[in-house]
Each structure stands twice: as structure tokens, then as C-alpha cells.
Short mmCIF file of C-alpha atoms in Angstrom, two decimals:
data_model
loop_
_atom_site.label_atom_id
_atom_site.label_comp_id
_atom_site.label_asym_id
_atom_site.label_seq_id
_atom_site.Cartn_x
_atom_site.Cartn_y
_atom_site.Cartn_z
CA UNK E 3 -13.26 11.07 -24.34
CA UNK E 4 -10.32 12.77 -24.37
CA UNK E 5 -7.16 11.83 -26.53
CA UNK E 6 -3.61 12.14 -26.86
CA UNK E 7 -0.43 11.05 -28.68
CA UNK E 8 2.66 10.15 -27.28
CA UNK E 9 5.52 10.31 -29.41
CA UNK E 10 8.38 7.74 -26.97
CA UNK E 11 8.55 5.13 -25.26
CA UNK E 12 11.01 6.20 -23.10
CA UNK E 13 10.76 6.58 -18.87
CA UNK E 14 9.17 10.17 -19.66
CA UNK E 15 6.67 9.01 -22.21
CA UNK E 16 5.75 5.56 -20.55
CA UNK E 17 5.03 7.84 -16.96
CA UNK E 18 2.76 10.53 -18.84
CA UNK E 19 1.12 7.74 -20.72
CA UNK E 20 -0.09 5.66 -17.77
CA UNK E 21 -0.97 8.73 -16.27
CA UNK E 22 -3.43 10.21 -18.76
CA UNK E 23 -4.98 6.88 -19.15
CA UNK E 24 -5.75 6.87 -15.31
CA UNK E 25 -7.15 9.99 -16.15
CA UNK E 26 -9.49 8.80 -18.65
CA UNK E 27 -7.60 9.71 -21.72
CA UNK E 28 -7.09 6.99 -24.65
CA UNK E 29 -3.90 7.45 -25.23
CA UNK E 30 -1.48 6.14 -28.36
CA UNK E 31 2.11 5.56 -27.76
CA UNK E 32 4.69 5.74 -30.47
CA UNK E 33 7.75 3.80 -30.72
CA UNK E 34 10.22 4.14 -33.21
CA UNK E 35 12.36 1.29 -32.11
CA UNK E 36 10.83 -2.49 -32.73
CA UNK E 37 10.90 -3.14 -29.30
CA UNK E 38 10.53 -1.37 -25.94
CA UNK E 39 13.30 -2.22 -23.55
CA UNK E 40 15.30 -0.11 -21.35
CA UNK E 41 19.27 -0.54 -20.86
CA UNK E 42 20.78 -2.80 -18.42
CA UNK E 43 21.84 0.10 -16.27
CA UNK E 44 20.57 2.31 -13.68
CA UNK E 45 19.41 5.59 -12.86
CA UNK E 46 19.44 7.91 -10.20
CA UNK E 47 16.23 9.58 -8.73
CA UNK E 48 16.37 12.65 -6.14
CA UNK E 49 13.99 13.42 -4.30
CA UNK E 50 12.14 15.71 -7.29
CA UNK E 51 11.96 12.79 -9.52
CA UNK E 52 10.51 10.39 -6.42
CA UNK E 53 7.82 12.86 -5.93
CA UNK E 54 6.89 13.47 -9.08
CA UNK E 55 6.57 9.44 -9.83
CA UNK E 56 4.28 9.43 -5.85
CA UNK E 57 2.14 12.37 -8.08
CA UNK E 58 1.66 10.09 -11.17
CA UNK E 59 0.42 7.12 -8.66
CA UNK E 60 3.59 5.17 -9.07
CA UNK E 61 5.28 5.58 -5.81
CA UNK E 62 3.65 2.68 -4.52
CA UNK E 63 6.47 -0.12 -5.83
CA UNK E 64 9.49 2.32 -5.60
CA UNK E 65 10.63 1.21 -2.56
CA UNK E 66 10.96 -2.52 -3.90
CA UNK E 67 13.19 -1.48 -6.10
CA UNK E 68 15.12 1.17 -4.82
CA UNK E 69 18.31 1.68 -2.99
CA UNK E 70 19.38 4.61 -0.86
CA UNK E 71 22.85 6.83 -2.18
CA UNK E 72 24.56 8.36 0.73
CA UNK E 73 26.97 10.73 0.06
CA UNK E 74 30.58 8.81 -0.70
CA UNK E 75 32.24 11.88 -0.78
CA UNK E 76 35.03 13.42 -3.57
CA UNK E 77 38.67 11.81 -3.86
CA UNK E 78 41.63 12.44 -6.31
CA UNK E 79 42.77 9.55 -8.54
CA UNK E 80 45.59 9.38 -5.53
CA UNK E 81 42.91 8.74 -3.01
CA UNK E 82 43.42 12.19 -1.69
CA UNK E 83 39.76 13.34 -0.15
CA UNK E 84 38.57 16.63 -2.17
CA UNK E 85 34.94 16.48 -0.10
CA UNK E 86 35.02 14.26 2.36
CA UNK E 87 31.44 11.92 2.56
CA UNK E 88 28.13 13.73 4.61
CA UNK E 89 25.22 12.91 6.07
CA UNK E 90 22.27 13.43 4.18
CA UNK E 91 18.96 14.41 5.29
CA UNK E 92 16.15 12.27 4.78
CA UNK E 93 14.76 14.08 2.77
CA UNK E 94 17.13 14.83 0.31
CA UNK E 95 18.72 11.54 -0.22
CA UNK E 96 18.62 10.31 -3.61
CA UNK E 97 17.64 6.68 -4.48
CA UNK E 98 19.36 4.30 -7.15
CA UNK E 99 16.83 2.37 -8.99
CA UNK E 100 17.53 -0.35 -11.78
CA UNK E 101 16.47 0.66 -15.36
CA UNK E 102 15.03 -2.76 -15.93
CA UNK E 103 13.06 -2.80 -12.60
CA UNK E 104 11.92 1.03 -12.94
CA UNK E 105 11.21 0.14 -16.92
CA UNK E 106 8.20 -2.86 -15.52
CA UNK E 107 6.80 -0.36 -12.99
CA UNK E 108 6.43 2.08 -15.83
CA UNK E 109 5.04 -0.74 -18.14
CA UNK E 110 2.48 -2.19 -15.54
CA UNK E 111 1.12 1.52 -14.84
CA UNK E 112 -0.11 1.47 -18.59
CA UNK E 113 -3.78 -0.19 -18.24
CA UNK E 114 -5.65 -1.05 -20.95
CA UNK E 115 -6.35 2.73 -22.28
CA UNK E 116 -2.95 2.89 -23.83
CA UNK E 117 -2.54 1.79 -27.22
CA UNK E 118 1.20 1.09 -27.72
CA UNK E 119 2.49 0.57 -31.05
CA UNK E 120 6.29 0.03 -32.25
CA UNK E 121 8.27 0.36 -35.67
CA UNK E 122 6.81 3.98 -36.20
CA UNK E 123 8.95 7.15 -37.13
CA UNK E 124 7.23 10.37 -36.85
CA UNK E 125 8.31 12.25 -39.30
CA UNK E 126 6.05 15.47 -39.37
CA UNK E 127 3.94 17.04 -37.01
CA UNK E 128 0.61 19.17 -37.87
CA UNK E 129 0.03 22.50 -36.16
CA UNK E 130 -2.35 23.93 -38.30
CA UNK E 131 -4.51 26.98 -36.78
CA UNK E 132 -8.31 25.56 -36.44
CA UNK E 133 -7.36 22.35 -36.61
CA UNK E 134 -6.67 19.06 -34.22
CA UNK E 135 -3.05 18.40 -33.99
CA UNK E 136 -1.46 16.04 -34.99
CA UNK E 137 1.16 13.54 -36.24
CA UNK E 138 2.37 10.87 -39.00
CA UNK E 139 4.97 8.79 -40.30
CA UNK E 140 4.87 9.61 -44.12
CA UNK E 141 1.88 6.72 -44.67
CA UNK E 142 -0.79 7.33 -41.70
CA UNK E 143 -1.53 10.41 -39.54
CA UNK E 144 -3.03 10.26 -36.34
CA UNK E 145 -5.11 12.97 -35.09
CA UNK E 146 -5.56 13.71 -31.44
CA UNK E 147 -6.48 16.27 -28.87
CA UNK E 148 -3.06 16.61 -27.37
CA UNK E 149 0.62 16.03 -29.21
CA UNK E 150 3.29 14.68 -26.19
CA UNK E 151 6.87 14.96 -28.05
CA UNK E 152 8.82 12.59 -25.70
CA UNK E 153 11.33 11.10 -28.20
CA UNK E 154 14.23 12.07 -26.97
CA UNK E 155 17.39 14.38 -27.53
CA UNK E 156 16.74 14.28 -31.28
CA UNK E 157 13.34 14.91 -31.29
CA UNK E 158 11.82 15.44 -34.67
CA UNK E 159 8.68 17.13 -33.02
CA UNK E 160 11.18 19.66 -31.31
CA UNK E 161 13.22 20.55 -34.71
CA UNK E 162 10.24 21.49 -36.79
CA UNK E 163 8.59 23.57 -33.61
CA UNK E 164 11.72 25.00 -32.21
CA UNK E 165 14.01 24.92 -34.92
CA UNK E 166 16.03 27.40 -32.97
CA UNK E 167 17.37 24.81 -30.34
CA UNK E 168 20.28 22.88 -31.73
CA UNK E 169 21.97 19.32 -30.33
CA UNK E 170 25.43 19.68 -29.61
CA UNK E 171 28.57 17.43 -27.93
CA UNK E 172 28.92 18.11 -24.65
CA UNK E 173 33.05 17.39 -25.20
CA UNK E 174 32.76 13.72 -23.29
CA UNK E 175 31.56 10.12 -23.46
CA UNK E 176 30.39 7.86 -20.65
CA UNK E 177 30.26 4.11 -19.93
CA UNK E 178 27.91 2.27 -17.68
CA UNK E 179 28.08 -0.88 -16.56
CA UNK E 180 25.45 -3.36 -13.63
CA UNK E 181 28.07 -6.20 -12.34
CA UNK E 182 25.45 -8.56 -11.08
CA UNK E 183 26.04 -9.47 -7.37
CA UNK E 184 27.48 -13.04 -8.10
CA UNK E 185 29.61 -11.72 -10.31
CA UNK E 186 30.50 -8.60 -8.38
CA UNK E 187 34.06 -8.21 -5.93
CA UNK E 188 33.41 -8.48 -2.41
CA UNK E 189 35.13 -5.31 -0.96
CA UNK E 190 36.44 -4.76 2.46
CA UNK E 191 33.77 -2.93 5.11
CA UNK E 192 35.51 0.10 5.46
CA UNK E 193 36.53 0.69 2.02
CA UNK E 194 34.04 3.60 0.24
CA UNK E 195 31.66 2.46 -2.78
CA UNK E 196 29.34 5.41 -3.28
CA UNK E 197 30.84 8.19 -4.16
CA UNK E 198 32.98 9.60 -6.58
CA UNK E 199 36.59 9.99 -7.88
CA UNK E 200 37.39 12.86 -9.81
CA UNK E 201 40.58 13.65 -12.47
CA UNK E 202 41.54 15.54 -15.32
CA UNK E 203 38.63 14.70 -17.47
CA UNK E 204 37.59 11.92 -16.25
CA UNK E 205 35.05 11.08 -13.19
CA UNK E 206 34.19 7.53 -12.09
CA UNK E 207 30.85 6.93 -9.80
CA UNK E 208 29.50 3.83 -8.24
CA UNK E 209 26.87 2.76 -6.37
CA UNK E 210 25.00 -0.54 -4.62
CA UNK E 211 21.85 -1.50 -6.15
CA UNK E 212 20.46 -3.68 -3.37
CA UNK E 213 22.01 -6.12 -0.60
CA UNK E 214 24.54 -8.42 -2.03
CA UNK E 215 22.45 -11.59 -1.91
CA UNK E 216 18.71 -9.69 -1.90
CA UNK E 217 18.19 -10.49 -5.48
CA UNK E 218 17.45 -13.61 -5.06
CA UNK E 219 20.23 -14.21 -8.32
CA UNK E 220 18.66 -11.97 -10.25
CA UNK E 221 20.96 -9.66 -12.33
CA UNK E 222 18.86 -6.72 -11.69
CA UNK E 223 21.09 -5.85 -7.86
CA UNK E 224 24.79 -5.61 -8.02
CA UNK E 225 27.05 -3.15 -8.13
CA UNK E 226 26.36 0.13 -10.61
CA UNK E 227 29.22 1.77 -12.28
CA UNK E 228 29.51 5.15 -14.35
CA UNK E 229 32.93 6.41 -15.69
CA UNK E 230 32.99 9.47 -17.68
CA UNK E 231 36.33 10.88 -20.13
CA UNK E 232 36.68 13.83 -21.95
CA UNK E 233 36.54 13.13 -26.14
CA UNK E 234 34.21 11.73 -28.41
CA UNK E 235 32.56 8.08 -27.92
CA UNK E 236 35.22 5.12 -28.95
CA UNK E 237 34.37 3.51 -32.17
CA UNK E 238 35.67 -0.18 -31.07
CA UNK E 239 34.14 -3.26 -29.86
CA UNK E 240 33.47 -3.09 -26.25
CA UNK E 241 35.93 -5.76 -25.22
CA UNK E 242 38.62 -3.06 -26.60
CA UNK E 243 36.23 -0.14 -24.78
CA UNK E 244 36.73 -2.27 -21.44
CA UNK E 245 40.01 -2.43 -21.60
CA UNK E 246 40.88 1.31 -22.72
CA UNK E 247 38.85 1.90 -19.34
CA UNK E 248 41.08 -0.53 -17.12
CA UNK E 249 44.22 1.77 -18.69
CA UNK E 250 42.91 5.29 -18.30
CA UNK E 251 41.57 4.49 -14.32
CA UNK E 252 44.84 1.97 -13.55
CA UNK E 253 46.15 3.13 -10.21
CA UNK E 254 43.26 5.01 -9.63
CA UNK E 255 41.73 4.04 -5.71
CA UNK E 256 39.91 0.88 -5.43
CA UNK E 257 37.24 -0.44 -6.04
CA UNK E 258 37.61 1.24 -9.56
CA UNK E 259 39.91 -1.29 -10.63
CA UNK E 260 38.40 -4.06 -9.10
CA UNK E 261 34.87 -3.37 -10.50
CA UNK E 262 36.06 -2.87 -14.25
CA UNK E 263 38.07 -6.49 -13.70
CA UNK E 264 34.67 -7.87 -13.10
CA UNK E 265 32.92 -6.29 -15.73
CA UNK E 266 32.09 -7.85 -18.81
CA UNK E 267 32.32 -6.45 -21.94
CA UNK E 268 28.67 -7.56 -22.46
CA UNK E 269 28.02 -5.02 -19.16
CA UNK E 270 29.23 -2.00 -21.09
CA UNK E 271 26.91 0.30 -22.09
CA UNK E 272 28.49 4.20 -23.98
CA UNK E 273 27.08 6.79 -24.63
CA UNK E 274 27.99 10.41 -26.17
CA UNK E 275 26.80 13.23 -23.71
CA UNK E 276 25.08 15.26 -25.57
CA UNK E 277 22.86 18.94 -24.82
CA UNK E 278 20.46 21.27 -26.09
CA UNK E 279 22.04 24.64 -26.62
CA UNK E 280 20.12 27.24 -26.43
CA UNK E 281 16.92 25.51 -24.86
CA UNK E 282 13.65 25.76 -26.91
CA UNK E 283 11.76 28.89 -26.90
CA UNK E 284 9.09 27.32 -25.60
CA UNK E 285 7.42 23.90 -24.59
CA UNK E 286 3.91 24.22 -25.03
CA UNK E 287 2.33 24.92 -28.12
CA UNK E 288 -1.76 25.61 -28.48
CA UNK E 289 -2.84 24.36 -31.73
CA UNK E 290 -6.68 24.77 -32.33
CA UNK E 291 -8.95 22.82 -29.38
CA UNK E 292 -5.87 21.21 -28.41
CA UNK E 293 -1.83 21.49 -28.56
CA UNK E 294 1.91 19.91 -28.51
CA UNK E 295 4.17 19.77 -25.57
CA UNK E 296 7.80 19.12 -25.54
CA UNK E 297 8.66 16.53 -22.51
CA UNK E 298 11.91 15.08 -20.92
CA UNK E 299 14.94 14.68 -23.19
CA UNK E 300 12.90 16.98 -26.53
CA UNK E 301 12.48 20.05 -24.08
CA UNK E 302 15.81 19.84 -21.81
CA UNK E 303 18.62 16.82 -22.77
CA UNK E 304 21.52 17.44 -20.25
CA UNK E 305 24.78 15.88 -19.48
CA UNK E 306 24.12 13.74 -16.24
CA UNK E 307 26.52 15.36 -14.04
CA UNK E 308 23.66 16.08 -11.84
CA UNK E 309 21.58 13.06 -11.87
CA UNK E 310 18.32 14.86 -13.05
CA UNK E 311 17.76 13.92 -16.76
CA UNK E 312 14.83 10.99 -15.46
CA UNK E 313 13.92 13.34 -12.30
CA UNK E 314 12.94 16.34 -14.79
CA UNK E 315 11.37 14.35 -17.28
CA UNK E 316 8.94 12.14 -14.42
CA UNK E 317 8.76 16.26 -13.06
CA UNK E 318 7.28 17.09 -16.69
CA UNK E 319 4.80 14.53 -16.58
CA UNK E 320 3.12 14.69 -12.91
CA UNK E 321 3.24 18.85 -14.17
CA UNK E 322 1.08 18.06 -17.31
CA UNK E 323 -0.78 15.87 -15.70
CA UNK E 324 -1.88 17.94 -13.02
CA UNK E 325 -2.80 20.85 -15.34
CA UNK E 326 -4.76 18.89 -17.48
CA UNK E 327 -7.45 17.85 -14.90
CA UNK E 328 -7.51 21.18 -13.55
CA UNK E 329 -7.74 23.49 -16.84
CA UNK E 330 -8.67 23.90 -20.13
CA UNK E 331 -6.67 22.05 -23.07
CA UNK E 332 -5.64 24.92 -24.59
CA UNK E 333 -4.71 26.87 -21.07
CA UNK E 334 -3.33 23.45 -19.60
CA UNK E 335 -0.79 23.89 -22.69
CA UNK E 336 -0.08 27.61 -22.17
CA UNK E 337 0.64 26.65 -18.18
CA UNK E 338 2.57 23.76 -18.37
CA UNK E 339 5.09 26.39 -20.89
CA UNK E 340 5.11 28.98 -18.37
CA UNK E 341 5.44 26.70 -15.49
CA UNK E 342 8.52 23.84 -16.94
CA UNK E 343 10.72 26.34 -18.85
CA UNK E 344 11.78 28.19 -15.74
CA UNK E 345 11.93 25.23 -14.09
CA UNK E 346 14.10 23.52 -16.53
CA UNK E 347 16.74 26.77 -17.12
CA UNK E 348 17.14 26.40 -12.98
CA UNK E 349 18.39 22.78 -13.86
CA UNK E 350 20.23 23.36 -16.86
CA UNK E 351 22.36 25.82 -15.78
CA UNK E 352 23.23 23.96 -12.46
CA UNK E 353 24.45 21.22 -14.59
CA UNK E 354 26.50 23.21 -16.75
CA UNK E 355 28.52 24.94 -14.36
CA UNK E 356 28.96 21.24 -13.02
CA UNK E 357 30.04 20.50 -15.96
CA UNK E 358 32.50 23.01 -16.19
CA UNK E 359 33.96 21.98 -12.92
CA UNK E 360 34.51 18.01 -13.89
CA UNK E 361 36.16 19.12 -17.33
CA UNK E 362 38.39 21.24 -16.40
CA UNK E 363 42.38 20.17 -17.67
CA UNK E 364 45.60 21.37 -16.98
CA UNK E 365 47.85 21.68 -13.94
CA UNK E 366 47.46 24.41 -13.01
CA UNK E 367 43.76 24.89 -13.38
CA UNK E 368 43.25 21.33 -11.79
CA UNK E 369 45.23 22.77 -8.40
CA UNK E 370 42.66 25.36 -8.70
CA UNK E 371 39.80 23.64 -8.84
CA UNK E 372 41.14 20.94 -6.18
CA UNK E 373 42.00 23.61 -3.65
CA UNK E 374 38.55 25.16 -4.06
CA UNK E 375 36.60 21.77 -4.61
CA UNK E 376 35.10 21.61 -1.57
CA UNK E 377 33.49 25.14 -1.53
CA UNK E 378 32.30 24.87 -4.96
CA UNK E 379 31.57 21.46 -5.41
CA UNK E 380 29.50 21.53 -2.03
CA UNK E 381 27.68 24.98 -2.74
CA UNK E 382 26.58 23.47 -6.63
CA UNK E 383 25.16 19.95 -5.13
CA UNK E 384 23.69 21.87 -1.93
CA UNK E 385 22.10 24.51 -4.28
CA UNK E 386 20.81 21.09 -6.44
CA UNK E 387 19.91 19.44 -3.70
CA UNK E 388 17.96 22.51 -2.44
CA UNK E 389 15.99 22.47 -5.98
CA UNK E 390 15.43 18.62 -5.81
CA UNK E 391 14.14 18.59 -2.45
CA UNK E 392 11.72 21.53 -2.84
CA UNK E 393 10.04 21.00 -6.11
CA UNK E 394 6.57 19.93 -5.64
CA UNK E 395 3.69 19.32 -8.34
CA UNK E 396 1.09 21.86 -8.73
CA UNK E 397 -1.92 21.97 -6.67
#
């Protein structure tokens, strides 16, 4: 029988997991934190990452738990429409799924081949020619056919394999908040909720997870919130946090206000946005009968301008998967390289130039950007879009 080790218990590692163990593969999953739990947010899925979870056998449930995004369009803080809202083809409509829900699909696609154990830092990783690969935490090494890094931006895999890729800022902070539905405003019909408003440096998104009253009064549907701001992540308590937000977005077009008045400070959830600069030199690496792959956040962290952190990482798995039953280890490793790192530039560099358009400060750059919004804004998100819809899993 076949074997692996998968270092986090994160969306990516949790999907290749279940995956290999459907496959026949005993599988151990490493945890570094005490407990697996996901945050009390949401994610996005485009069509890529919906596919790729359908590939991996876990498409079944999505549609319990997901909600469709339309497109809400692109306003000024003044209300002023910068892209005014489209229709979306079917196939190319994203889905908004909560973390929580998406977390227990992930968990009950496990089975009993997957050996999950928490509290562990890896802390070196074995890539010695002629041998097994394989891992260990200073105390115990574990030895296995096939090494899945999938712990995250700060992978320690990643910096002793491809010491050349660095973690940097990527120059702003974002705050996420679910307001559960009996706790959430009740807005007007015609006033917009997807959709997002756009300033000097800072963004604010939001989105419907479920009917209001579909939950049953669970806190898993409400209303999903994401504000980004140029700077470093504040150091104060979130009630402080909360109410820096309600300043920087006052007079800014409702909801916005309305939605950060209902949020609690409990709610809040920051984060730095953080990247990989320049991306590893590669993401596959043979190592005797066997061999390491970098997956998700280790190969490609992002900012989440684009919505396609989850997508690529659920994309890497159904990838390796795939490979796996159809080739050798060793060649599985060298194809799933030559196959993700492409794929994963094509990504990156979307986001960054999206990136570049959300930051950009100053008056007179801002009229710039505002006046040519439309055109840019719509030819980035159609080229994304384009990329989303199309991927497919190997054969």
C-alpha cells in the first residue's frame, strides 16, 4: 500500500488527504495547531475551484452549502457606479460557501485511511538521494512514499526546498466578518449587497450566504463581509479594530455602514495579506522511489483580490490526484511540477496587476484609474473569469 504525508490541515491538505485515501493510500495528516477548525468566515469558489472539489468526489454536498455571487458591480465611496453590475453566465458564476460548512465536507471526506494527528511542528524535511522521503518534528520522523507540504504561506517544507522564494507584505490588511441572519440588517429590495465599493486604499465586498431565514438559526448563513485598507494589520483589540472600520468607511454607500453596526467585535476576523515573491522554482521534487510536492498556500500564497487562493489550492489537489493513479511516483511528481507552475504564474500575475489597480493613491492617479475602471477592471476579471471557467483536471 501506498503512503503519504500531509504536512496541513488546512482546505488544501484536508481535500488531497481524503482524496488519496479514496485512492487507497494510508495517509498521515499533520497539524501543527492543537485543534483543527476553520475561521468563522467564508470563502469564495469559481468555477475552477468547484470543479476541482466535483474531481476529488466532493461535489456531491456543495450545493447544500453554497450560495450563488452575481456580479454587484463597482461603486465609488460616493455611490458613483465605476462598473455597473452584469449578468453572469452559468457557467462562470462563482459560489460563496461558509468556511465552517465547507471545513465538515472536507472533514467527512476523510474515511478511515487518514491518520490525523495535531500538536506537531515539522521542522525538517529529508530529501536524501536513494532514500524514502520524509519528515519530523525534532523527536520522531515519519517516512513515507510521498511528502504533501500544505502548511501554508510559511511553509517550513517550502524554505528548506526553495529557499529562493521569500514571504513578503503585500502593503494591506483585511477584516472579515459572518453577521448571522438574526443578527443581520434587513436592507431595502432594491438596494445592492454583492458587489463591491472601491476607494483610495481601501475596498469593501459583501455577499449573502443563504436565504435570510434558510438556516434554520444557525450562524453558519448571514450576511459575509470583507473590507480591505492599505497599511500593516492593527495591533488593538477588535472592539477598537471595529470601530477604526466604522470611521474609515463612514459615509461610504450603504449597507457598509449598516453591516459593520451589526457586527460584533467577536465577528472580526484580520488578517495581513501576505505573497510569495518570486514563486518557487519548482513544486515537485523526486526524491528516491518517491518525492515532495508543494500545495496551496506553500507553492502560490496570494492576496485575495481575485478570489482564487482555495480555488488553486482544491485545483492542486484534484491535479495530484489525478497523476498519481495514472503514473509513476516519481513521474506523477515531475508532472504535477510541469503542469501547476504554469498554471499558478497565470494566476499570480492576474492578481497582482489587480492588486495594483485597488492600491493605487492619490488624486490624480485615482481619476485615472476611475475614468479607466471599467475597461480595465472588466478586461482583468473577464480574463480571470476566462481562466476559472476553463481549467479542467487532467485526463
Amino acid at each position: 500500500m501506498r503512503s503519504a504525508v500531509v504536512v496541513g490541515a488546512g482546505v488544501g491538505g484536508l481535500a488531497v488527504s481524503g482524496a488519496l485515501a479514496r485512492s487507497g493510500w494510508q495517509v498521515t495528516l499533520l497539524e501543527r495547531a492543537e485543534r483543527v477548525r476553520p475561521e468563522p468566515t467564508a470563502v469564495v469558489l469559481w468555477p475552477n475551484g468547484v470543479r476541482a472539489l466535483q474531481a476529488l468526489g466532493l461535489g456531491a454536498g456543495l450545493a447544500a452549502i453554497a450560495t450563488p455571487l452575481p456580479d454587484g458591480g463597482v461603486r465609488r465611496p460616493d455611490g458613483h457606479w465605476l462598473v455597473q453590475p452584469r449578468p453572469i453566465p452559468a457557467d462562470r458564476m462563482p459560489v460563496v460557501v461558509h468556511r465552517e460548512d465547507l471545513h465538515d465536507a472536507l472533514i467527512a471526506g476523510l474515511g478511515d485511511r487518514v491518520e490525523l494527528r495535531t500538536g506537531v511542528t515539522v521542522r525538517h524535511v529529508r530529501v536524501e538521494p536513494g532514500e524514502r522521503p520524509a519528515v519530523g518534528d525534532g523527536r520522531h520522523t515519519i517516512e513515507a512514499d510521498l511528502v504533501i507540504a500544505a502548511d501554508g504561506t510559511d511553509s517550513g517544507i517550502r524554505r528548506q526546498l526553495a529557499p529562493e522564494s521569500g514571504v513578503v507584505s503585500s502593503g494591506c490588511a483585511t477584516w472579515r466578518a459572518v453577521i448571522p441572519w438574526y443578527r443581520a440588517p434587513r436592507l431595502p429590495a432594491d438596494q445592492p449587497l454583492a458587489g463591491e465599493v472601491l476607494g483610495a486604499g481601501y475596498r469593501f465586498v459583501a455577499a449573502s450566504l443563504g436565504e435570510r431565514g434558510s438556516s434554520g438559526g444557525s450562524t453558519r448563513g448571514g450576511i459575509y463581509w470583507v473590507a480591505t485598507a492599505a497599511g500593516a494589520p492593527r495591533p488593538e483589540p477588535p472592539e477598537t479594530q471595529l470601530a477604526l472600520l466604522r470611521r474609515w468607511y463612514a459615509g461610504w454607500p450603504e449597507p457598509i455602514g449598516a453591516l459593520l453596526d451589526a457586527t460584533d467585535p467577536a465577528d472580526l476576523v484580520q488578517q495581513e495579506v501576505r505573497e510569495l515573491r518570486p514563486l518557487p522554482r519548482a513544486y515537485g521534487f523526486p526524491v528516491g522511489p518517491g518525492g515532495v510536492v508543494l500545495l496551496g498556500d506553500a507553492a502560490h500564497a496570494m492576496p485575495p483580490h481575485l478570489g482564487q487562493g482555495a480555488c488553486l489550492a482544491f485545483e492542486d489537489a484534484a491535479t495530484l490526484a489525478s497523476l498519481l493513479r495514472e503514473a509513476r511516483l516519481p513521474d506523477a511528481v515531475q508532472s504535477y511540477d510541469r503542469v501547476r507552475r504554469p498554471r499558478a504564474a497565470t494566476v499570480v500575475r492576474q492578481t497582482r496587476r489587480m492588486s495594483a489597480v485597488l492600491q493605487t493613491r492619490g488624486r490624480l492617479a485615482l481619476r485615472a484609474r476611475d475614468a479607466a475602471l471599467g475597461t480595465i477592471n472588466s478586461r482583468l476579471l473577464s480574463s480571470a473569469a476566462a481562466s476559472a471557467a476553463q481549467w479542467r483536471p487532467p485526463a
